[in-house]
CSV table of N, CA and C in Angstrom, one decimal:
chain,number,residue,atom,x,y,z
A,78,UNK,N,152.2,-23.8,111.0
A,78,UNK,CA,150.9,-23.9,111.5
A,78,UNK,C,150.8,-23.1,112.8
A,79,UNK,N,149.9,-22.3,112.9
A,79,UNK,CA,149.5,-21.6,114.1
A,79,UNK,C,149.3,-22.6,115.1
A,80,UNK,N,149.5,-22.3,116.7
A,80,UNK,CA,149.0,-22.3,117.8
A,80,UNK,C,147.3,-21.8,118.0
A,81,UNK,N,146.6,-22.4,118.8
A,81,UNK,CA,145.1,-21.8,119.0
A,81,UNK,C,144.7,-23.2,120.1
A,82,UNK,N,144.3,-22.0,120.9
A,82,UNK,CA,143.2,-22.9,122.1
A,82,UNK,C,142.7,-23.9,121.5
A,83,UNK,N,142.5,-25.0,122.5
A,83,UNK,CA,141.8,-26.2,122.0
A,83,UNK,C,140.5,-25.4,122.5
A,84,UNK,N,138.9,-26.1,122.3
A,84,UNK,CA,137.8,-25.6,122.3
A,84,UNK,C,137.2,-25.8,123.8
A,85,UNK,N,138.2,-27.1,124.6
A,85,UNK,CA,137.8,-27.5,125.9
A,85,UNK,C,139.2,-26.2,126.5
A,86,UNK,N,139.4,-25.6,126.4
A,86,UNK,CA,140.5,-24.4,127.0
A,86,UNK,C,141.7,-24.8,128.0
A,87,UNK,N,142.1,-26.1,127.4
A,87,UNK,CA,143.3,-26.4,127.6
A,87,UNK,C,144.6,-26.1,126.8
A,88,UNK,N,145.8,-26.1,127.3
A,88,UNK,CA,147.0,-25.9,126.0
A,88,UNK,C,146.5,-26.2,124.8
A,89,UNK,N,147.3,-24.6,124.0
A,89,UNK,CA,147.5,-25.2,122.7
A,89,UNK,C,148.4,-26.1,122.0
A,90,UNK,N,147.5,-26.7,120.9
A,90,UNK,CA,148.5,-27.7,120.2
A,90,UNK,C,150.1,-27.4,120.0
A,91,UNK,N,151.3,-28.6,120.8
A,91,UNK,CA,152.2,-28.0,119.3
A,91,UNK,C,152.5,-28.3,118.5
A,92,UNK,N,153.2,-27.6,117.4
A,92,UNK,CA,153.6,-28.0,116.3
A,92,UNK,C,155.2,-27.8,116.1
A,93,UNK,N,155.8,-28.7,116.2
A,93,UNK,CA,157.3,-28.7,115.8
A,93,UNK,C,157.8,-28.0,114.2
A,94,UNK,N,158.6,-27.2,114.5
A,94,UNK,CA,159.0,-26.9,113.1
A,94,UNK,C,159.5,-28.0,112.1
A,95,UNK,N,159.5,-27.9,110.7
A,95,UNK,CA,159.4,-28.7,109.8
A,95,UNK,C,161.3,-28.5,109.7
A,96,UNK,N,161.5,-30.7,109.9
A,96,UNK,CA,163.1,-30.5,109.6
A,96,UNK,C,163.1,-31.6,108.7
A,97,UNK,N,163.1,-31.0,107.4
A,97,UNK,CA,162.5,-32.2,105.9
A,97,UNK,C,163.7,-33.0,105.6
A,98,UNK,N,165.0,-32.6,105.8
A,98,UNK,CA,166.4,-33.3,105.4
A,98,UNK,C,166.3,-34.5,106.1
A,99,UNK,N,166.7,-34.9,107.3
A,99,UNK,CA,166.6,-36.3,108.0
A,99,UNK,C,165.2,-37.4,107.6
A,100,UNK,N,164.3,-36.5,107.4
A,100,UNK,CA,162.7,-37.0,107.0
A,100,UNK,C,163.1,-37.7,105.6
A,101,UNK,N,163.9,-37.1,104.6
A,101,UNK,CA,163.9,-37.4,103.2
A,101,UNK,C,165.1,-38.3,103.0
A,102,UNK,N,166.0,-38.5,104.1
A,102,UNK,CA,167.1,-39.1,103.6
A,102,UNK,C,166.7,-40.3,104.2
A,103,UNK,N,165.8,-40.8,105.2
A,103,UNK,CA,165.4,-41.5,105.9
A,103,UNK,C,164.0,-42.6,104.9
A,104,UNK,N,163.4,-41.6,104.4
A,104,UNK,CA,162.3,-42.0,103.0
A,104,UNK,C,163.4,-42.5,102.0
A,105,UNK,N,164.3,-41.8,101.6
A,105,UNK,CA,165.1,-42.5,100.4
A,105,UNK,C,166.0,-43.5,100.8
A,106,UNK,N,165.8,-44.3,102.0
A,106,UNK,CA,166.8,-45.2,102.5
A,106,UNK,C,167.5,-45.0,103.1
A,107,UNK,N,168.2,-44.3,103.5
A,107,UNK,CA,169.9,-43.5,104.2
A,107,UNK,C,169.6,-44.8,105.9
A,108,UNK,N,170.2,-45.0,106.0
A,108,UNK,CA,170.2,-45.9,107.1
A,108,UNK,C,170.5,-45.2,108.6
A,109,UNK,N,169.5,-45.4,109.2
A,109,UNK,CA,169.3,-44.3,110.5
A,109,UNK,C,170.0,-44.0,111.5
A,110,UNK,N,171.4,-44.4,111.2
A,110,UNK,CA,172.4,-44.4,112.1
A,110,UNK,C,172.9,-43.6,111.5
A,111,UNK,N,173.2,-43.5,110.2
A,111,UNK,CA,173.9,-42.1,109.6
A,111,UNK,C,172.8,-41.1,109.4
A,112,UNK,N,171.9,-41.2,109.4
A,112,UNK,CA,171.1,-39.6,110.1
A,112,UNK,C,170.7,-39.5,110.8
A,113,UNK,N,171.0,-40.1,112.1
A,113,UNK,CA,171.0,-40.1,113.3
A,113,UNK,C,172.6,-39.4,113.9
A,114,UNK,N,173.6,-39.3,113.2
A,114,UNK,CA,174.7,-39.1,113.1
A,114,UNK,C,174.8,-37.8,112.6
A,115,UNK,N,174.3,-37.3,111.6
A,115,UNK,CA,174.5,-35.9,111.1
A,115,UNK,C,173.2,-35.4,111.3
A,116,UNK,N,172.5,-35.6,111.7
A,116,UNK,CA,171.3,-34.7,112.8
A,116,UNK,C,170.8,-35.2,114.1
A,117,UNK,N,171.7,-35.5,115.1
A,117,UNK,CA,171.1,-36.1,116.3
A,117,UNK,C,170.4,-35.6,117.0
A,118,UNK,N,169.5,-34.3,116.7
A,118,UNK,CA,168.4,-33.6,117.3
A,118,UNK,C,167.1,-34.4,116.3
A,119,UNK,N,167.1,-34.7,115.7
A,119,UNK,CA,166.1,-35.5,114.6
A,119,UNK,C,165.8,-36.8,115.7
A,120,UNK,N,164.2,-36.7,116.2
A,120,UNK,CA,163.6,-37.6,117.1
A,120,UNK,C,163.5,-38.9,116.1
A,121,UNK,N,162.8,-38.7,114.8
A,121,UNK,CA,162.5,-39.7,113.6
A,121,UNK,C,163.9,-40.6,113.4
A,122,UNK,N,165.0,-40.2,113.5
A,122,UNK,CA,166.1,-40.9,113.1
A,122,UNK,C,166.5,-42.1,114.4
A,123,UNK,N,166.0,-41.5,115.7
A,123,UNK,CA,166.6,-42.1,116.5
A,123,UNK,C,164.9,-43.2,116.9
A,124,UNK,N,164.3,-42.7,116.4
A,124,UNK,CA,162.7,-43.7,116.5
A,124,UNK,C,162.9,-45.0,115.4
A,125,UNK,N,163.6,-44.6,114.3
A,125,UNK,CA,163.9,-45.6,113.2
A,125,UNK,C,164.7,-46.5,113.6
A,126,UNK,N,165.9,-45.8,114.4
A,126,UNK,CA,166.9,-47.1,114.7
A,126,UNK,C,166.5,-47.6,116.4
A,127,UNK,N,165.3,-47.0,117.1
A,127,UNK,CA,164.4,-48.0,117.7
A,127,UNK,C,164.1,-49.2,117.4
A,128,UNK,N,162.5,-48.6,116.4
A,128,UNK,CA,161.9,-49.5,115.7
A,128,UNK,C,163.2,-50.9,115.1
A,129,UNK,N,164.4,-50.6,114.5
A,129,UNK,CA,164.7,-51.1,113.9
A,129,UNK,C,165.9,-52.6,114.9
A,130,UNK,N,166.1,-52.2,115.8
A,130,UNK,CA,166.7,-53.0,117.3
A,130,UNK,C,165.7,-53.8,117.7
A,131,UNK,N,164.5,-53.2,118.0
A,131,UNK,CA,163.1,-54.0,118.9
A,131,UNK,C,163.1,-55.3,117.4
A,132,UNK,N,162.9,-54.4,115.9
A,132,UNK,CA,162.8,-55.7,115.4
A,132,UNK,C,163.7,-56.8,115.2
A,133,UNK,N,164.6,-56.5,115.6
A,133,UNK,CA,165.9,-57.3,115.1
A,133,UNK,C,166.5,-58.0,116.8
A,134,UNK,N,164.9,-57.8,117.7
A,134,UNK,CA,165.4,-58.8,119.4
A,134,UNK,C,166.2,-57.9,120.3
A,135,UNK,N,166.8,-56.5,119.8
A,135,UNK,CA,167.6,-56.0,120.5
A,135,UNK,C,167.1,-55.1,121.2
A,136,UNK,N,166.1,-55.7,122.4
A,136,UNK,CA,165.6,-54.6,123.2
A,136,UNK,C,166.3,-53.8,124.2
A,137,UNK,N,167.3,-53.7,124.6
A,137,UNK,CA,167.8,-52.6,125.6
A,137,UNK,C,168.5,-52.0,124.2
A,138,UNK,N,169.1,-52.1,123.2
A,138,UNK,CA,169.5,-51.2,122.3
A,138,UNK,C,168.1,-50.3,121.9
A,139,UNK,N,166.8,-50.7,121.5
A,139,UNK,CA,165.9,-50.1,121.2
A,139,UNK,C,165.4,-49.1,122.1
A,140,UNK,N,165.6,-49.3,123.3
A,140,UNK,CA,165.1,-48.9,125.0
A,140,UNK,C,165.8,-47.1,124.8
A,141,UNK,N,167.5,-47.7,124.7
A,141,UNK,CA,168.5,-46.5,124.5
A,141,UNK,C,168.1,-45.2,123.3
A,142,UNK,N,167.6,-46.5,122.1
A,142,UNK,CA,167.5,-45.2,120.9
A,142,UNK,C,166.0,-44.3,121.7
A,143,UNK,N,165.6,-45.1,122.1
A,143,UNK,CA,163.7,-44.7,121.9
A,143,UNK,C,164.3,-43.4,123.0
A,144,UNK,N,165.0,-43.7,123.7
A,144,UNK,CA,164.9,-42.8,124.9
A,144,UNK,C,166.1,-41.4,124.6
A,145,UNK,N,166.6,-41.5,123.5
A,145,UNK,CA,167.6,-40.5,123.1
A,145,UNK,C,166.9,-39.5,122.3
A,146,UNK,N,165.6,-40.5,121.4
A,146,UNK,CA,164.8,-39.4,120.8
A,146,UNK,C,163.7,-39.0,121.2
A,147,UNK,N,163.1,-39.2,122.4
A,147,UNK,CA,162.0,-38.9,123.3
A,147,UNK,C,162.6,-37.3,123.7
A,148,UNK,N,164.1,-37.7,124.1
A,148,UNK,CA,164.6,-35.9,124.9
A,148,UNK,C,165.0,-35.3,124.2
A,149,UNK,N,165.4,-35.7,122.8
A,149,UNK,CA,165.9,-34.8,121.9
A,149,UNK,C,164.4,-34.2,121.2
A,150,UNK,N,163.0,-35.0,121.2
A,150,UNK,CA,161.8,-34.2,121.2
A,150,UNK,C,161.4,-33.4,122.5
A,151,UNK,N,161.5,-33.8,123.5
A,151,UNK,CA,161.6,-33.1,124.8
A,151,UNK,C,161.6,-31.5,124.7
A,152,UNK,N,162.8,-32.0,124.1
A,152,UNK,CA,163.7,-30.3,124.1
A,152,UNK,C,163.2,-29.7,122.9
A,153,UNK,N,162.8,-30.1,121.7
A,153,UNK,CA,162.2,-29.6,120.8
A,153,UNK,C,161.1,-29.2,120.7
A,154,UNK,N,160.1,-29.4,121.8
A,154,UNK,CA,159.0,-29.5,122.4
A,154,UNK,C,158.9,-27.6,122.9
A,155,UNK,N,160.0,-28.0,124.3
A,155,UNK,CA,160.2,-27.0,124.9
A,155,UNK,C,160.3,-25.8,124.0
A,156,UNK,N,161.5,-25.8,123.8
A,156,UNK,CA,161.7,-24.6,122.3
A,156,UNK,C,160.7,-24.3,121.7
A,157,UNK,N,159.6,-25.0,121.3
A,157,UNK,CA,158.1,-24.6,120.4
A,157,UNK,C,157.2,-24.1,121.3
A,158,UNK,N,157.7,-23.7,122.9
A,158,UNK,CA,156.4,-23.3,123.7
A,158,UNK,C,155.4,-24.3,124.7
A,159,UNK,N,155.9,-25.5,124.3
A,159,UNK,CA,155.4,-26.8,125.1
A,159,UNK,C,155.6,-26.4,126.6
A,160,UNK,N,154.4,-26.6,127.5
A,160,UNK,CA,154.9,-26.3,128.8
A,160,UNK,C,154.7,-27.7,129.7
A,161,UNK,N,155.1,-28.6,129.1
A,161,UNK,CA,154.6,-30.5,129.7
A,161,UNK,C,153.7,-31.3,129.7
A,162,UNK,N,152.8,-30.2,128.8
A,162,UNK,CA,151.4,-30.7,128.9
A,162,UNK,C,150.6,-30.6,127.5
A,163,UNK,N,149.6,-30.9,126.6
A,163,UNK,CA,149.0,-30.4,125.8
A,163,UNK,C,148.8,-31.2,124.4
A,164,UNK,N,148.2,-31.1,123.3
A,164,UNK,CA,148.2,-31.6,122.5
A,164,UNK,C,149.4,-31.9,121.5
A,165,UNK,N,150.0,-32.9,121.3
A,165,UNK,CA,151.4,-32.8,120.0
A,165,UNK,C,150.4,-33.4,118.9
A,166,UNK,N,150.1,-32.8,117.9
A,166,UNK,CA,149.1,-33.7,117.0
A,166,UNK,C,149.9,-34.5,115.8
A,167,UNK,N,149.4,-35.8,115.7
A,167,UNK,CA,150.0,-36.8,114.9
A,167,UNK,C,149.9,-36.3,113.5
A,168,UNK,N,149.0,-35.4,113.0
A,168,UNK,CA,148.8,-35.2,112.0
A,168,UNK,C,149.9,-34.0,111.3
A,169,UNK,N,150.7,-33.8,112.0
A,169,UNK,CA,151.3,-32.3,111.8
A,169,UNK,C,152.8,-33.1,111.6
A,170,UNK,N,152.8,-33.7,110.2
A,170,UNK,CA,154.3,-34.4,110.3
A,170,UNK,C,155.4,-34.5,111.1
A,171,UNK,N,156.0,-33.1,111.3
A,171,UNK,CA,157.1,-32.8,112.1
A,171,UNK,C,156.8,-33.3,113.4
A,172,UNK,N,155.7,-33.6,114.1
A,172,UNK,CA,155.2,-34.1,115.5
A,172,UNK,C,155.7,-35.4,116.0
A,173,UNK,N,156.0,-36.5,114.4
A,173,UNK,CA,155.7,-37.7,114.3
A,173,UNK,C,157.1,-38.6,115.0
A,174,UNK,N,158.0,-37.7,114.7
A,174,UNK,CA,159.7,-38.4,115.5
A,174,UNK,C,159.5,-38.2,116.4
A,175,UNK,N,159.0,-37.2,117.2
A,175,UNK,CA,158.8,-37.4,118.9
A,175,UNK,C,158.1,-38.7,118.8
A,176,UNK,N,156.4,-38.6,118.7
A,176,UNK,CA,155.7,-39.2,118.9
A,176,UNK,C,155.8,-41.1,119.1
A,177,UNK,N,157.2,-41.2,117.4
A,177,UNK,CA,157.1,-42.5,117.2
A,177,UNK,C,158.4,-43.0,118.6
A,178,UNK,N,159.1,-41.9,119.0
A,178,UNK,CA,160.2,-42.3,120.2
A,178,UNK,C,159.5,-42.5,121.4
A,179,UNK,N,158.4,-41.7,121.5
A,179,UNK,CA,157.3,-42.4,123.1
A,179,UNK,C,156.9,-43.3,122.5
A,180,UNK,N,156.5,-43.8,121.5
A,180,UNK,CA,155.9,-45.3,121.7
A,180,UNK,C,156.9,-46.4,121.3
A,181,UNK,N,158.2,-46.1,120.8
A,181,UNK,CA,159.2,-47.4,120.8
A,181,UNK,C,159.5,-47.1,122.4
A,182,UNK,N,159.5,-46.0,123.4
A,182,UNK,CA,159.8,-46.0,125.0
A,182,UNK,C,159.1,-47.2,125.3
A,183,UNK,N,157.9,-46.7,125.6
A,183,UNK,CA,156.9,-46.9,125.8
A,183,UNK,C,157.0,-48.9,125.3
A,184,UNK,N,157.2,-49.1,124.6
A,184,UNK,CA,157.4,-50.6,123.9
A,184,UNK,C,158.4,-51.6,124.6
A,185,UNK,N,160.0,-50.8,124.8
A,185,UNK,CA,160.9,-51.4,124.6
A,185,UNK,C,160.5,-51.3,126.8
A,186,UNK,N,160.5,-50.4,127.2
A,186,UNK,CA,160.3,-50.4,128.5
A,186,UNK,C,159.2,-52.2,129.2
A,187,UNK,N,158.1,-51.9,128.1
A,187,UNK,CA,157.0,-53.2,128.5
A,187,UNK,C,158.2,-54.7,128.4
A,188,UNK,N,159.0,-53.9,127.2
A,188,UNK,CA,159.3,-55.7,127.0
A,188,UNK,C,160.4,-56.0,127.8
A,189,UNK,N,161.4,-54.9,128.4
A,189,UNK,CA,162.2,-55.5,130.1
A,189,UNK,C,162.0,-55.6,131.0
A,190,UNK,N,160.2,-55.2,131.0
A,190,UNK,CA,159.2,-55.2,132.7
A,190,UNK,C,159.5,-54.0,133.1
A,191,UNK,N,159.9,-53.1,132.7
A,191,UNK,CA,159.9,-52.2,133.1
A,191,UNK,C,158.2,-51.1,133.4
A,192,UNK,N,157.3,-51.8,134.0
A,192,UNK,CA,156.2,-51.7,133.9
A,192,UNK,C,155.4,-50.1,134.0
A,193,UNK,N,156.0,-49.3,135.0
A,193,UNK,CA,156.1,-47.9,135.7
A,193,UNK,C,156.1,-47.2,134.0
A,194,UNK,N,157.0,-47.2,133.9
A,194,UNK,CA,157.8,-46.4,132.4
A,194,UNK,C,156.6,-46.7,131.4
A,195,UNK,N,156.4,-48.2,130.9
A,195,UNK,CA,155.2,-48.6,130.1
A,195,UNK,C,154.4,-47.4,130.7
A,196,UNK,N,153.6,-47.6,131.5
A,196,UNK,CA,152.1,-47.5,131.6
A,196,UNK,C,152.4,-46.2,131.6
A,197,UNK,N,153.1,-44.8,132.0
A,197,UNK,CA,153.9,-43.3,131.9
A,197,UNK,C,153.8,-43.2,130.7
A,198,UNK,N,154.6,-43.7,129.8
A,198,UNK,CA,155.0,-43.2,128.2
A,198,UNK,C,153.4,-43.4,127.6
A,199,UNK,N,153.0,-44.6,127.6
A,199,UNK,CA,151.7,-45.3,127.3
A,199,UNK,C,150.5,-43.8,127.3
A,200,UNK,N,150.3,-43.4,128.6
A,200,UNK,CA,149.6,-42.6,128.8
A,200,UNK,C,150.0,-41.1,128.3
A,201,UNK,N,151.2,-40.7,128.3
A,201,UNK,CA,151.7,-39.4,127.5
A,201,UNK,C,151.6,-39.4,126.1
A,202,UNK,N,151.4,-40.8,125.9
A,202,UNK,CA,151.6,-40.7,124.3
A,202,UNK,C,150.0,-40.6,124.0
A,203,UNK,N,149.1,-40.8,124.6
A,203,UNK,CA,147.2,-40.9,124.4
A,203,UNK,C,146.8,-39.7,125.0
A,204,UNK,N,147.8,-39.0,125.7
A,204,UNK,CA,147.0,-38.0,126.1
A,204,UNK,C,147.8,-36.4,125.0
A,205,UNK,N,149.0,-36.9,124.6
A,205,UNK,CA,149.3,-36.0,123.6
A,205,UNK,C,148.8,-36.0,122.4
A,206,UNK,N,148.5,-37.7,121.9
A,206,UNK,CA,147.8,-37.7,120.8
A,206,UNK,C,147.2,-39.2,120.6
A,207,UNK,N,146.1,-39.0,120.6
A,207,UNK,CA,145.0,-40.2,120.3
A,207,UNK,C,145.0,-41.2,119.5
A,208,UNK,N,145.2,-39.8,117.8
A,208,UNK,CA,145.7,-40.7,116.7
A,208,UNK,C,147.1,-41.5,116.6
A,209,UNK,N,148.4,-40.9,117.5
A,209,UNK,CA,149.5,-41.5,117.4
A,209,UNK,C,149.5,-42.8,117.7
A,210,UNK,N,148.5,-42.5,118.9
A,210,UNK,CA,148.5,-43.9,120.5
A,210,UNK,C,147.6,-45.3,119.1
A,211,UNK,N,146.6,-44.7,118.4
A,211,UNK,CA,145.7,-45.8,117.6
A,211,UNK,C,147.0,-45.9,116.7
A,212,UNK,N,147.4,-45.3,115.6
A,212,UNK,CA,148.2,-45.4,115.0
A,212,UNK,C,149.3,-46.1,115.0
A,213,UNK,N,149.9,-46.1,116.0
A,213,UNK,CA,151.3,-46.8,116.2
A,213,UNK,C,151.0,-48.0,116.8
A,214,UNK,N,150.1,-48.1,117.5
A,214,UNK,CA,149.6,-49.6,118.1
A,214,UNK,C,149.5,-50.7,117.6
C-alpha cells in the first residue's frame, strides 16, 4: 500500500509490510510462544501471548509480552518511515500486532495502577488509530 498525505496535511499513514508466516501459524493454532520464538520481531505473536496472560490473571506477565511487542512494532514502525507520530491504520492487517500490543500495554499497565502508562498508550493507540482504540475496546 502506498503512503499519501492525510487530507488535514498531517503524516502519512503507515503501513507495515506484510509478515503472513507468524499471522498463519498463529490462525492455524501454533501456540504463541513458539512463534513468538521463531519470529520475535512479530508484534501479533507477542500481543497473543499478552492477551493470553491478562486472560489467564497473569498481569505483570501480560505487562512484559504487551511491552516486548509494542518495541518490536516500534522499530518496525521506524523502518516503514514512521517518524512518532501519524496514522498506523487498523485496517491494513500487518498494522494489527503493533496495534493489538498498545492496547494489551495499555490494559495490563491500568490493571497494576500504573495509571501514567494507561492513559499514554490509551491515547497513542486513538490517536494512531480510531478503529483499533473502538475495536479492541
Amino acid at each position: 500500500m502506498a503512503n499519501h498525505e492525510n487530507l488535514l496535511g498531517g503524516p502519512p499513514p503507515t503501513y507495515l509490510p506484510d509478515d503472513p508466516e507468524p499471522r498463519d501459524l498463529l490462525a492455524a493454532g501454533t501456540d504463541p510462544a513458539d512463534v513468538a520464538a521463531k519470529y520475535p520481531t512479530s508484534s501479533l505473536a507477542w500481543a497473543r501471548l499478552a492477551d493470553d496472560a491478562f486472560e489467564n490473571g497473569s498481569v505483570v506477565e501480560s505487562y512484559a509480552y504487551a511491552r516486548t511487542g509494542y518495541h518490536r512494532g516500534l522499530d518496525s514502525l521506524r523502518r516503514s518511515g514512521w517518524k512518532g507520530h501519524g496514522p498506523v491504520p487498523w485496517e491494513h492487517e500487518p498494522n494489527r500486532g503493533f496495534l493489538r500490543a498498545l492496547h494489551a500495554l495499555a490494559r495490563a499497565a491500568q490493571a497494576i495502577g500504573e495509571e501514567e502508562e494507561y492513559e499514554r498508550c490509551s491515547t497513542f493507540l486513538r490517536d494512531s488509530s480510531q478503529t483499533a482504540a473502538d475495536t479492541l475496546s
